[in-house]
Each structure stands twice: as structure tokens, then as C-alpha cells.
Amino acid sequence: MKQAGSIVVAAVLAVLAGGVAQAQEKENPKTNPLSVREIDDNDIMMKKTLWRRVDLNEKQNQAMFSKNNQITKYLIDAVKAGVLVAYPNDSVSTPMEIGKFAEKLAVPAQADVLTAEEKAAGFGDEAQKANDGWGDAPKDKKAAAKPVDDGWGTPSKAATAKPVDDGWGTPAPKKKATAKNTKGKKGAKPAPVVPEPPKVDSSAMAKAAPSPFTGNERLADEYSVLEIKEDWVFDRKRSRLYYDIQTVGIVIPADKNPSGLEQPVAYFKYKDLDKLFRSDPKKFIWYNSQNQAKHLNLADAFDLRLFWGRIYKVSNPKDRDLIGQYGSEREGLLKSYQIEQKLMEEEHGLWEY
């Protein structure tokens, strides 16, 4: 009996020890803080980081770029209202200053629009503006001014101020200002009145602080490119593949930028965007052209993958995009389609075992 009792006690202790060990393993799960639906790192079987370029003018993406409902307009307005934080790059570690964000939105000055060839030809040169157009040098501005002609060929004499006539042919005497009510003291001057300084209202000054947004900004239709960074993740616990979006960026396309290059404006945590979109489902809509009574929320549209974006970069040791890796835009585009097909095959292959 004693041996049987000791065996039971040992078994109970072993079970309790195993339970404590499992509890300790689950106390501090490691997850990605940028994920909307967090996955424990221990459950990730496969993972690749992808960067996609989403052209909002393409037919499949126009539903999130409808008139007055552009997704880029919603993001910019949210930053101006202070309900969304912008970041200068897709690492989203350091927030962007609001003044720098306003500079990104402003329309470039005319001087910045001129190309190098136009500047070499003389456009925009202030020295060229002084030329009379016939090759003659501009005249000296410090040249002495000629006296005014009186109409008979001789310069007229400078007119001198005449004294005011008193009406009898003789100049009127000048009046001397006398101090009023000096109380018998000759030459006494009244004490100057010191004005009381106005009271400063600090709260009014805070409200009247100048806004960095001047109003001279690009139209919402010009921000027609999104950059999406996402993780291609297979969760072995749920036995499911996820496209885990990490960040979303706004980019000015090359044809809307005077430099001829795409210009990033700002990046955002997709976790923040998901919260923003779901805060007002009727405002942040994915436009359903087939049935206007069934517009979707933008957060649901992202979850359902109702957009298309070309892969232009895959995580690699040198952190280079496909064009930089393969040397030309054509090869980079072909490789993009090959990677897309390969990911589909890998997903299919996971279900064959």
C-alpha cells in the first residue's frame, strides 16, 4: 500500500511539474507589435517580407480611390486632425514632424520645376531678366537723373516753397505752440502718459498659432500610389497562410513630380489604419460600383485582399529591390510575376502532406 501511495504521489507531482513548465513557456509569447492579429513567433513555420506597389488608378484598385473618397485623402486629413501619426520611412520607429509633413504636401515652387537644361539655357536667371532683349547690357541705375525740361529747351529751376500769404500781400507770421494750463510755470511741460501694456492671453495665442499647412497643396488625385509592406506568414497552429500587412505608405508618382521620380510622402502603421477605418464604417468606404447599397469598409477590403499590388521587393541580404537585383525594369517585372507564382505554389504544396 505504501508503495502504491508513493507511486500516486510521484505521478501527481510529475503532472504538476509539466503544467508549471507549460505555463512558464506561455507567459511571455513573442509577437510582432505591428500585426493586427498577433501570431506567436513559435507558431510561424514560414515567413517572407514583401513590398508591393499599388497603383490606385488601376481598375481593380479604383474602388478605394473614388471621387471624394480617396484613401490617401482620408490619411492626410487624419494626420492634419491629429488622430493619425505619420512616419518618414517604413520602419515606423520615429514619428515625422508635422512641419515636415506639410512640406511634403506643398506644391513645389516654380524655381524647383525648371530642369537642368532649362536653367543652363538661362530660364529663371535674374541677370537675364535685366537684359533688354537686344543683347545690350542694362544701363547703370546710378546714373545721374537729368533735370526736368521746362518746355523751352532749358532746365527749369527747382521750385522753392513759398510762405503762406495772409491775404494782405505779406507772409503770415508763424504761430508758436504754447502749453495750455501750465499754472503760472513758464516752460513747464506736462508729464508724458505711459500706456498700460495689454494683457496677454496665452490660451488665445495657442489657438492663433499659425498652421504649417498653407493650403497650397497637391490635389487628392495626385497621390495615386501606395506602398504596402507585409509579411507572408504560415501559422502552423491555425494551419493557415496570412498576408500580415505591416505598413502603408503614400507616394507621389513620377508623372506628378517635377523631378520625374517617385517621391514618398509618409508611412503609417497598418494597425493604426485598421483602427481608424473601423472607427467610422460608413465614412471610410470601399466603393462598390456593382451595388451602392453594399459599400464595404476599407479595413474589410484589406482583409479580403480586394486590391492588387505588384511585388517590387522581397527581403534579401543587401536590401535591394528587384530592378536593382536583376539590372533592368523588364527583368524586374518578370521576376515579380515569377515570385507571385512561386508563393502560390508553396502555399499549395503545404497542403499536400
mmCIF file of C-alpha atoms in Angstrom:
data_model
loop_
_atom_site.group_PDB
_atom_site.id
_atom_site.type_symbol
_atom_site.label_atom_id
_atom_site.label_comp_id
_atom_site.label_asym_id
_atom_site.label_seq_id
_atom_site.Cartn_x
_atom_site.Cartn_y
_atom_site.Cartn_z
ATOM 1 C CA MET A 1 0.000 0.000 0.000
ATOM 2 C CA LYS A 2 2.804 2.371 0.875
ATOM 3 C CA GLN A 3 4.497 1.683 -2.448
ATOM 4 C CA ALA A 4 1.250 2.321 -4.328
ATOM 5 C CA GLY A 5 0.719 5.585 -2.433
ATOM 6 C CA SER A 6 4.218 6.796 -3.206
ATOM 7 C CA ILE A 7 3.711 5.996 -6.901
ATOM 8 C CA VAL A 8 0.491 8.040 -6.992
ATOM 9 C CA VAL A 9 2.173 10.979 -5.266
ATOM 10 C CA ALA A 10 5.066 10.870 -7.732
ATOM 11 C CA ALA A 11 2.665 10.821 -10.677
ATOM 12 C CA VAL A 12 0.761 13.836 -9.330
ATOM 13 C CA LEU A 13 3.997 15.788 -8.839
ATOM 14 C CA ALA A 14 5.110 14.955 -12.364
ATOM 15 C CA VAL A 15 1.826 16.243 -13.808
ATOM 16 C CA LEU A 16 2.043 19.435 -11.785
ATOM 17 C CA ALA A 17 5.640 19.991 -12.856
ATOM 18 C CA GLY A 18 4.672 19.588 -16.504
ATOM 19 C CA GLY A 19 1.810 22.050 -16.117
ATOM 20 C CA VAL A 20 4.103 24.629 -14.491
ATOM 21 C CA ALA A 21 6.622 24.229 -17.317
ATOM 22 C CA GLN A 22 3.926 24.797 -19.954
ATOM 23 C CA ALA A 23 2.630 27.863 -18.106
ATOM 24 C CA GLN A 24 6.123 29.328 -17.989
ATOM 25 C CA GLU A 25 6.505 28.781 -21.729
ATOM 26 C CA LYS A 26 3.288 30.765 -22.460
ATOM 27 C CA GLU A 27 3.897 33.633 -20.049
ATOM 28 C CA ASN A 28 5.900 35.796 -22.470
ATOM 29 C CA PRO A 29 4.860 34.972 -26.062
ATOM 30 C CA LYS A 30 6.866 36.820 -28.723
ATOM 31 C CA THR A 31 4.672 38.539 -31.270
ATOM 32 C CA ASN A 32 5.050 41.235 -33.907
ATOM 33 C CA PRO A 33 3.790 44.548 -32.418
ATOM 34 C CA LEU A 34 2.807 45.822 -35.896
ATOM 35 C CA SER A 35 0.446 42.922 -36.612
ATOM 36 C CA VAL A 36 -3.292 43.440 -36.373
ATOM 37 C CA ARG A 37 -3.728 39.764 -35.480
ATOM 38 C CA GLU A 38 -0.665 38.777 -33.499
ATOM 39 C CA ILE A 39 0.944 35.387 -34.130
ATOM 40 C CA ASP A 40 3.362 33.805 -31.717
ATOM 41 C CA ASP A 41 6.833 33.509 -33.221
ATOM 42 C CA ASN A 42 6.954 29.860 -32.146
ATOM 43 C CA ASP A 43 3.921 29.156 -34.371
ATOM 44 C CA ILE A 44 5.407 30.712 -37.520
ATOM 45 C CA MET A 45 6.515 27.924 -39.839
ATOM 46 C CA MET A 46 7.457 30.091 -42.859
ATOM 47 C CA LYS A 47 7.853 33.830 -43.313
ATOM 48 C CA LYS A 48 8.851 36.234 -46.093
ATOM 49 C CA THR A 49 8.637 40.030 -46.137
ATOM 50 C CA LEU A 50 7.206 41.556 -49.321
ATOM 51 C CA TRP A 51 6.902 45.123 -50.611
ATOM 52 C CA ARG A 52 4.082 45.888 -53.038
ATOM 53 C CA ARG A 53 3.350 48.897 -55.234
ATOM 54 C CA VAL A 54 -0.390 49.586 -55.505
ATOM 55 C CA ASP A 55 -1.422 51.864 -58.388
ATOM 56 C CA LEU A 56 -4.782 53.320 -57.331
ATOM 57 C CA ASN A 57 -5.643 54.276 -60.908
ATOM 58 C CA GLU A 58 -5.799 50.626 -61.970
ATOM 59 C CA LYS A 59 -9.287 49.223 -62.393
ATOM 60 C CA GLN A 60 -9.091 46.753 -59.513
ATOM 61 C CA ASN A 61 -7.924 49.475 -57.107
ATOM 62 C CA GLN A 62 -10.281 52.289 -58.129
ATOM 63 C CA ALA A 63 -12.827 51.241 -55.505
ATOM 64 C CA MET A 64 -10.609 52.709 -52.781
ATOM 65 C CA PHE A 65 -9.829 55.804 -54.869
ATOM 66 C CA SER A 66 -13.318 57.025 -55.787
ATOM 67 C CA LYS A 67 -14.158 60.724 -56.049
ATOM 68 C CA ASN A 68 -14.014 62.452 -52.624
ATOM 69 C CA ASN A 69 -13.396 59.044 -51.016
ATOM 70 C CA GLN A 70 -9.720 58.608 -51.825
ATOM 71 C CA ILE A 71 -7.910 56.563 -49.209
ATOM 72 C CA THR A 72 -4.953 58.951 -49.448
ATOM 73 C CA LYS A 73 -7.257 61.898 -48.701
ATOM 74 C CA TYR A 74 -8.533 60.140 -45.565
ATOM 75 C CA LEU A 75 -4.990 59.516 -44.336
ATOM 76 C CA ILE A 76 -3.821 63.090 -44.939
ATOM 77 C CA ASP A 77 -6.907 64.567 -43.268
ATOM 78 C CA ALA A 78 -6.406 62.267 -40.269
ATOM 79 C CA VAL A 79 -2.820 63.487 -39.837
ATOM 80 C CA LYS A 80 -3.961 67.111 -40.019
ATOM 81 C CA ALA A 81 -6.625 66.408 -37.379
ATOM 82 C CA GLY A 82 -4.035 64.822 -35.092
ATOM 83 C CA VAL A 83 -5.675 61.377 -34.944
ATOM 84 C CA LEU A 84 -3.025 59.585 -37.020
ATOM 85 C CA VAL A 85 0.770 59.545 -36.712
ATOM 86 C CA ALA A 86 2.932 59.773 -39.852
ATOM 87 C CA TYR A 87 6.446 58.361 -40.180
ATOM 88 C CA PRO A 88 9.231 59.231 -42.663
ATOM 89 C CA ASN A 89 10.001 55.593 -43.654
ATOM 90 C CA ASP A 90 8.554 52.092 -43.386
ATOM 91 C CA SER A 91 10.497 51.275 -40.227
ATOM 92 C CA VAL A 92 7.861 53.450 -38.428
ATOM 93 C CA SER A 93 10.151 53.985 -35.449
ATOM 94 C CA THR A 94 10.424 57.792 -35.300
ATOM 95 C CA PRO A 95 7.341 59.985 -35.968
ATOM 96 C CA MET A 96 7.544 62.667 -38.645
ATOM 97 C CA GLU A 97 7.356 66.317 -37.614
ATOM 98 C CA ILE A 98 4.119 67.982 -38.666
ATOM 99 C CA GLY A 99 6.044 70.784 -40.396
ATOM 100 C CA LYS A 100 7.979 68.272 -42.494
ATOM 101 C CA PHE A 101 4.725 66.553 -43.405
ATOM 102 C CA ALA A 102 3.298 69.897 -44.557
ATOM 103 C CA GLU A 103 6.375 70.442 -46.762
ATOM 104 C CA LYS A 104 5.779 67.087 -48.444
ATOM 105 C CA LEU A 105 2.226 68.106 -49.338
ATOM 106 C CA ALA A 106 3.068 71.570 -50.679
ATOM 107 C CA VAL A 107 3.194 72.230 -54.401
ATOM 108 C CA PRO A 108 6.847 72.780 -55.439
ATOM 109 C CA ALA A 109 7.889 76.340 -56.285
ATOM 110 C CA GLN A 110 8.312 77.384 -59.914
ATOM 111 C CA ALA A 111 12.088 77.634 -59.490
ATOM 112 C CA ASP A 112 12.212 73.984 -58.478
ATOM 113 C CA VAL A 113 10.217 72.952 -61.567
ATOM 114 C CA LEU A 114 12.919 74.042 -64.039
ATOM 115 C CA THR A 115 15.174 71.268 -65.287
ATOM 116 C CA ALA A 116 18.967 71.479 -65.543
ATOM 117 C CA GLU A 117 18.762 72.080 -69.323
ATOM 118 C CA GLU A 118 16.278 74.937 -68.849
ATOM 119 C CA LYS A 119 18.462 76.549 -66.206
ATOM 120 C CA ALA A 120 21.515 76.226 -68.484
ATOM 121 C CA ALA A 121 19.567 77.977 -71.245
ATOM 122 C CA GLY A 122 19.020 80.955 -68.949
ATOM 123 C CA PHE A 123 15.458 80.413 -67.761
ATOM 124 C CA GLY A 124 14.922 81.618 -64.231
ATOM 125 C CA ASP A 125 18.160 83.681 -64.225
ATOM 126 C CA GLU A 126 17.590 87.090 -62.698
ATOM 127 C CA ALA A 127 20.577 88.531 -64.574
ATOM 128 C CA GLN A 128 18.965 87.635 -67.892
ATOM 129 C CA LYS A 129 15.770 89.443 -66.928
ATOM 130 C CA ALA A 130 17.708 92.736 -66.805
ATOM 131 C CA ASN A 131 18.688 92.378 -70.476
ATOM 132 C CA ASP A 132 16.632 94.452 -72.921
ATOM 133 C CA GLY A 133 16.322 91.549 -75.362
ATOM 134 C CA TRP A 134 18.725 93.038 -77.973
ATOM 135 C CA GLY A 135 21.982 91.957 -76.370
ATOM 136 C CA ASP A 136 22.663 95.330 -74.789
ATOM 137 C CA ALA A 137 23.831 95.467 -71.226
ATOM 138 C CA PRO A 138 21.446 97.071 -68.776
ATOM 139 C CA LYS A 139 22.020 100.729 -68.109
ATOM 140 C CA ASP A 140 23.590 101.899 -64.887
ATOM 141 C CA LYS A 141 20.864 102.518 -62.354
ATOM 142 C CA LYS A 142 23.116 105.022 -60.527
ATOM 143 C CA ALA A 143 23.342 107.362 -63.492
ATOM 144 C CA ALA A 144 22.516 110.973 -62.570
ATOM 145 C CA ALA A 145 18.957 111.941 -63.312
ATOM 146 C CA LYS A 146 18.564 114.741 -65.885
ATOM 147 C CA PRO A 147 16.848 117.970 -64.794
ATOM 148 C CA VAL A 148 13.293 118.413 -65.918
ATOM 149 C CA ASP A 149 12.901 120.405 -69.113
ATOM 150 C CA ASP A 150 10.598 123.439 -68.859
ATOM 151 C CA GLY A 151 9.426 123.011 -72.479
ATOM 152 C CA TRP A 152 11.721 125.731 -73.982
ATOM 153 C CA GLY A 153 14.921 123.722 -74.093
ATOM 154 C CA THR A 154 16.293 124.945 -70.791
ATOM 155 C CA PRO A 155 16.109 123.115 -67.487
ATOM 156 C CA SER A 156 13.574 124.521 -65.090
ATOM 157 C CA LYS A 157 14.711 125.811 -61.737
ATOM 158 C CA ALA A 158 13.858 123.843 -58.679
ATOM 159 C CA ALA A 159 10.645 125.083 -57.195
ATOM 160 C CA THR A 160 11.034 126.534 -53.746
ATOM 161 C CA ALA A 161 8.330 126.516 -51.131
ATOM 162 C CA LYS A 162 6.724 129.965 -50.813
ATOM 163 C CA PRO A 163 5.466 131.284 -47.480
ATOM 164 C CA VAL A 164 1.738 131.292 -46.954
ATOM 165 C CA ASP A 165 0.122 134.638 -47.751
ATOM 166 C CA ASP A 166 -2.089 136.174 -45.004
ATOM 167 C CA GLY A 167 -4.380 137.819 -47.597
ATOM 168 C CA TRP A 168 -2.749 141.323 -47.429
ATOM 169 C CA GLY A 169 0.261 140.594 -49.601
ATOM 170 C CA THR A 170 2.600 139.877 -46.766
ATOM 171 C CA PRO A 171 3.580 136.480 -45.428
ATOM 172 C CA ALA A 172 1.617 135.334 -42.403
ATOM 173 C CA PRO A 173 3.649 135.080 -39.190
ATOM 174 C CA LYS A 174 4.356 131.633 -37.811
ATOM 175 C CA LYS A 175 2.354 130.566 -34.804
ATOM 176 C CA LYS A 176 4.177 129.375 -31.723
ATOM 177 C CA ALA A 177 2.781 126.448 -29.835
ATOM 178 C CA THR A 178 2.158 127.298 -26.176
ATOM 179 C CA ALA A 179 1.443 124.870 -23.394
ATOM 180 C CA LYS A 180 -2.062 125.070 -22.064
ATOM 181 C CA ASN A 181 -2.810 125.447 -18.343
ATOM 182 C CA THR A 182 0.751 125.459 -17.037
ATOM 183 C CA LYS A 183 -0.440 127.017 -13.737
ATOM 184 C CA GLY A 184 1.897 130.004 -13.918
ATOM 185 C CA LYS A 185 5.025 127.985 -14.546
ATOM 186 C CA LYS A 186 6.681 129.147 -17.748
ATOM 187 C CA GLY A 187 8.187 126.431 -19.933
ATOM 188 C CA ALA A 188 6.699 123.578 -17.877
ATOM 189 C CA LYS A 189 5.802 120.512 -19.918
ATOM 190 C CA PRO A 190 3.101 118.010 -18.964
ATOM 191 C CA ALA A 191 4.312 114.580 -17.897
ATOM 192 C CA PRO A 192 4.063 112.005 -20.684
ATOM 193 C CA VAL A 193 1.314 109.437 -20.320
ATOM 194 C CA VAL A 194 2.718 105.899 -20.194
ATOM 195 C CA PRO A 195 0.266 103.479 -21.842
ATOM 196 C CA GLU A 196 -0.586 100.368 -19.879
ATOM 197 C CA PRO A 197 0.664 97.219 -21.646
ATOM 198 C CA PRO A 198 -2.187 94.960 -22.792
ATOM 199 C CA LYS A 199 -2.746 91.672 -21.007
ATOM 200 C CA VAL A 200 -1.565 88.595 -22.903
ATOM 201 C CA ASP A 201 -3.944 85.663 -23.141
ATOM 202 C CA SER A 202 -1.798 82.549 -23.518
ATOM 203 C CA SER A 203 -4.750 80.354 -24.496
ATOM 204 C CA ALA A 204 -5.734 82.762 -27.282
ATOM 205 C CA MET A 205 -2.160 82.778 -28.549
ATOM 206 C CA ALA A 206 -2.147 78.990 -28.634
ATOM 207 C CA LYS A 207 -5.348 78.974 -30.669
ATOM 208 C CA ALA A 208 -3.977 81.632 -33.013
ATOM 209 C CA ALA A 209 -0.716 79.732 -33.640
ATOM 210 C CA PRO A 210 -0.003 79.599 -37.379
ATOM 211 C CA SER A 211 -0.741 76.280 -39.045
ATOM 212 C CA PRO A 212 2.061 74.702 -41.095
ATOM 213 C CA PHE A 213 -0.483 73.828 -43.794
ATOM 214 C CA THR A 214 -0.663 76.798 -46.168
ATOM 215 C CA GLY A 215 -3.454 75.452 -48.364
ATOM 216 C CA ASN A 216 -1.214 75.454 -51.458
ATOM 217 C CA GLU A 217 -1.176 71.656 -51.601
ATOM 218 C CA ARG A 218 -1.489 68.978 -54.223
ATOM 219 C CA LEU A 219 -4.906 67.639 -55.154
ATOM 220 C CA ALA A 220 -6.016 64.355 -53.610
ATOM 221 C CA ASP A 221 -5.978 62.661 -57.047
ATOM 222 C CA GLU A 222 -2.218 63.217 -57.346
ATOM 223 C CA TYR A 223 -1.397 60.795 -54.510
ATOM 224 C CA SER A 224 -2.221 57.743 -56.601
ATOM 225 C CA VAL A 225 0.373 55.222 -55.400
ATOM 226 C CA LEU A 226 0.542 53.190 -52.180
ATOM 227 C CA GLU A 227 3.468 51.175 -50.878
ATOM 228 C CA ILE A 228 2.488 48.184 -48.764
ATOM 229 C CA LYS A 229 4.932 46.231 -46.628
ATOM 230 C CA GLU A 230 3.600 42.864 -45.488
ATOM 231 C CA ASP A 231 4.714 39.501 -44.090
ATOM 232 C CA TRP A 232 3.859 36.286 -45.907
ATOM 233 C CA VAL A 233 3.378 34.034 -42.870
ATOM 234 C CA PHE A 234 2.230 30.456 -42.393
ATOM 235 C CA ASP A 235 0.768 29.811 -38.932
ATOM 236 C CA ARG A 236 1.157 26.130 -38.148
ATOM 237 C CA LYS A 237 -1.132 26.296 -35.120
ATOM 238 C CA ARG A 238 -4.064 27.501 -37.217
ATOM 239 C CA SER A 239 -2.714 25.710 -40.298
ATOM 240 C CA ARG A 240 -3.309 28.824 -42.362
ATOM 241 C CA LEU A 241 -1.410 31.300 -44.511
ATOM 242 C CA TYR A 242 -1.647 35.025 -43.673
ATOM 243 C CA TYR A 243 -0.705 38.192 -45.538
ATOM 244 C CA ASP A 244 0.116 40.258 -42.474
ATOM 245 C CA ILE A 245 0.226 43.933 -43.552
ATOM 246 C CA GLN A 246 2.741 45.949 -41.536
ATOM 247 C CA THR A 247 2.876 49.460 -43.020
ATOM 248 C CA VAL A 248 1.183 51.534 -45.727
ATOM 249 C CA GLY A 249 2.886 54.494 -47.419
ATOM 250 C CA ILE A 250 1.714 57.344 -49.664
ATOM 251 C CA VAL A 251 3.825 58.021 -52.764
ATOM 252 C CA ILE A 252 3.642 60.774 -55.383
ATOM 253 C CA PRO A 253 4.002 59.082 -58.809
ATOM 254 C CA ALA A 254 6.767 60.060 -61.190
ATOM 255 C CA ASP A 255 4.443 61.783 -63.688
ATOM 256 C CA LYS A 256 3.204 64.144 -60.940
ATOM 257 C CA ASN A 257 6.673 65.047 -59.656
ATOM 258 C CA PRO A 258 8.849 67.651 -61.455
ATOM 259 C CA SER A 259 11.982 65.561 -60.834
ATOM 260 C CA GLY A 260 10.499 62.630 -62.768
ATOM 261 C CA LEU A 261 10.957 60.254 -59.826
ATOM 262 C CA GLU A 262 8.510 58.794 -57.354
ATOM 263 C CA GLN A 263 8.543 60.706 -54.072
ATOM 264 C CA PRO A 264 7.451 59.096 -50.767
ATOM 265 C CA VAL A 265 5.265 61.365 -48.621
ATOM 266 C CA ALA A 266 4.690 59.437 -45.380
ATOM 267 C CA TYR A 267 4.238 55.954 -43.954
ATOM 268 C CA PHE A 268 1.727 54.661 -41.417
ATOM 269 C CA LYS A 269 1.308 51.639 -39.189
ATOM 270 C CA TYR A 270 -1.415 49.488 -40.678
ATOM 271 C CA LYS A 271 -2.524 48.689 -37.143
ATOM 272 C CA ASP A 272 -3.380 52.392 -36.724
ATOM 273 C CA LEU A 273 -5.161 52.476 -40.084
ATOM 274 C CA ASP A 274 -7.276 49.450 -39.209
ATOM 275 C CA LYS A 275 -8.395 51.185 -36.008
ATOM 276 C CA LEU A 276 -9.116 54.425 -37.915
ATOM 277 C CA PHE A 277 -11.160 52.737 -40.650
ATOM 278 C CA ARG A 278 -13.256 50.704 -38.210
ATOM 279 C CA SER A 279 -13.980 53.796 -36.084
ATOM 280 C CA ASP A 280 -16.439 55.010 -38.760
ATOM 281 C CA PRO A 281 -17.511 52.197 -41.131
ATOM 282 C CA LYS A 282 -19.849 54.468 -43.129
ATOM 283 C CA LYS A 283 -17.219 57.098 -43.855
ATOM 284 C CA PHE A 284 -14.136 55.093 -44.827
ATOM 285 C CA ILE A 285 -15.673 53.090 -47.648
ATOM 286 C CA TRP A 286 -14.534 50.790 -50.400
ATOM 287 C CA TYR A 287 -16.810 51.885 -53.241
ATOM 288 C CA ASN A 288 -18.942 49.036 -54.587
ATOM 289 C CA SER A 289 -19.861 50.044 -58.140
ATOM 290 C CA GLN A 290 -21.992 46.914 -58.611
ATOM 291 C CA ASN A 291 -24.225 47.596 -55.609
ATOM 292 C CA GLN A 292 -24.089 51.010 -53.971
ATOM 293 C CA ALA A 293 -26.128 49.727 -51.012
ATOM 294 C CA LYS A 294 -23.281 47.383 -50.101
ATOM 295 C CA HIS A 295 -20.188 49.544 -49.826
ATOM 296 C CA LEU A 296 -17.510 47.876 -47.722
ATOM 297 C CA ASN A 297 -15.280 49.342 -45.056
ATOM 298 C CA LEU A 298 -11.669 49.859 -46.118
ATOM 299 C CA ALA A 299 -10.411 47.644 -43.283
ATOM 300 C CA ASP A 300 -12.568 44.757 -44.548
ATOM 301 C CA ALA A 301 -11.383 45.412 -48.106
ATOM 302 C CA PHE A 302 -7.767 44.973 -46.990
ATOM 303 C CA ASP A 303 -8.638 41.782 -45.094
ATOM 304 C CA LEU A 304 -10.395 40.368 -48.169
ATOM 305 C CA ARG A 305 -7.470 41.412 -50.401
ATOM 306 C CA LEU A 306 -9.720 43.432 -52.711
ATOM 307 C CA PHE A 307 -6.725 45.198 -54.225
ATOM 308 C CA TRP A 308 -3.788 44.258 -56.375
ATOM 309 C CA GLY A 309 -0.191 45.360 -55.948
ATOM 310 C CA ARG A 310 2.883 44.278 -57.866
ATOM 311 C CA ILE A 311 5.746 42.886 -55.792
ATOM 312 C CA TYR A 312 8.782 45.100 -56.310
ATOM 313 C CA LYS A 313 10.948 43.911 -53.439
ATOM 314 C CA VAL A 314 11.494 40.765 -51.363
ATOM 315 C CA SER A 315 13.602 40.652 -48.208
ATOM 316 C CA ASN A 316 17.234 39.924 -49.127
ATOM 317 C CA PRO A 317 20.679 40.360 -47.502
ATOM 318 C CA LYS A 318 21.543 43.505 -49.498
ATOM 319 C CA ASP A 319 18.071 45.064 -49.126
ATOM 320 C CA ARG A 320 17.757 45.744 -52.869
ATOM 321 C CA ASP A 321 14.620 45.839 -54.977
ATOM 322 C CA LEU A 322 14.048 43.528 -57.941
ATOM 323 C CA ILE A 323 15.154 46.084 -60.522
ATOM 324 C CA GLY A 324 18.402 46.654 -58.632
ATOM 325 C CA GLN A 325 18.963 42.903 -58.327
ATOM 326 C CA TYR A 326 18.292 41.991 -61.954
ATOM 327 C CA GLY A 327 19.534 45.106 -63.723
ATOM 328 C CA SER A 328 16.510 46.317 -65.716
ATOM 329 C CA GLU A 329 12.830 47.131 -65.339
ATOM 330 C CA ARG A 330 11.844 44.347 -67.721
ATOM 331 C CA GLU A 331 13.728 41.680 -65.786
ATOM 332 C CA GLY A 332 12.437 43.061 -62.508
ATOM 333 C CA LEU A 333 8.841 42.906 -63.765
ATOM 334 C CA LEU A 334 9.237 39.316 -64.992
ATOM 335 C CA LYS A 335 10.792 38.296 -61.691
ATOM 336 C CA SER A 336 7.886 39.893 -59.838
ATOM 337 C CA TYR A 337 5.379 37.633 -61.624
ATOM 338 C CA GLN A 338 7.607 34.619 -61.030
ATOM 339 C CA ILE A 339 7.761 35.321 -57.286
ATOM 340 C CA GLU A 340 3.972 35.698 -57.148
ATOM 341 C CA GLN A 341 3.538 32.332 -58.848
ATOM 342 C CA LYS A 342 6.139 30.694 -56.624
ATOM 343 C CA LEU A 343 4.368 31.868 -53.459
ATOM 344 C CA MET A 344 1.115 30.343 -54.707
ATOM 345 C CA GLU A 345 2.883 27.032 -55.417
ATOM 346 C CA GLU A 346 4.497 26.999 -51.980
ATOM 347 C CA GLU A 347 1.115 27.596 -50.367
ATOM 348 C CA HIS A 348 -0.394 24.788 -52.399
ATOM 349 C CA GLY A 349 2.475 22.487 -51.503
ATOM 350 C CA LEU A 350 1.881 22.973 -47.791
ATOM 351 C CA TRP A 351 -1.456 21.143 -48.094
ATOM 352 C CA GLU A 352 -0.093 18.072 -49.855
ATOM 353 C CA TYR A 353 1.457 16.452 -46.779
#
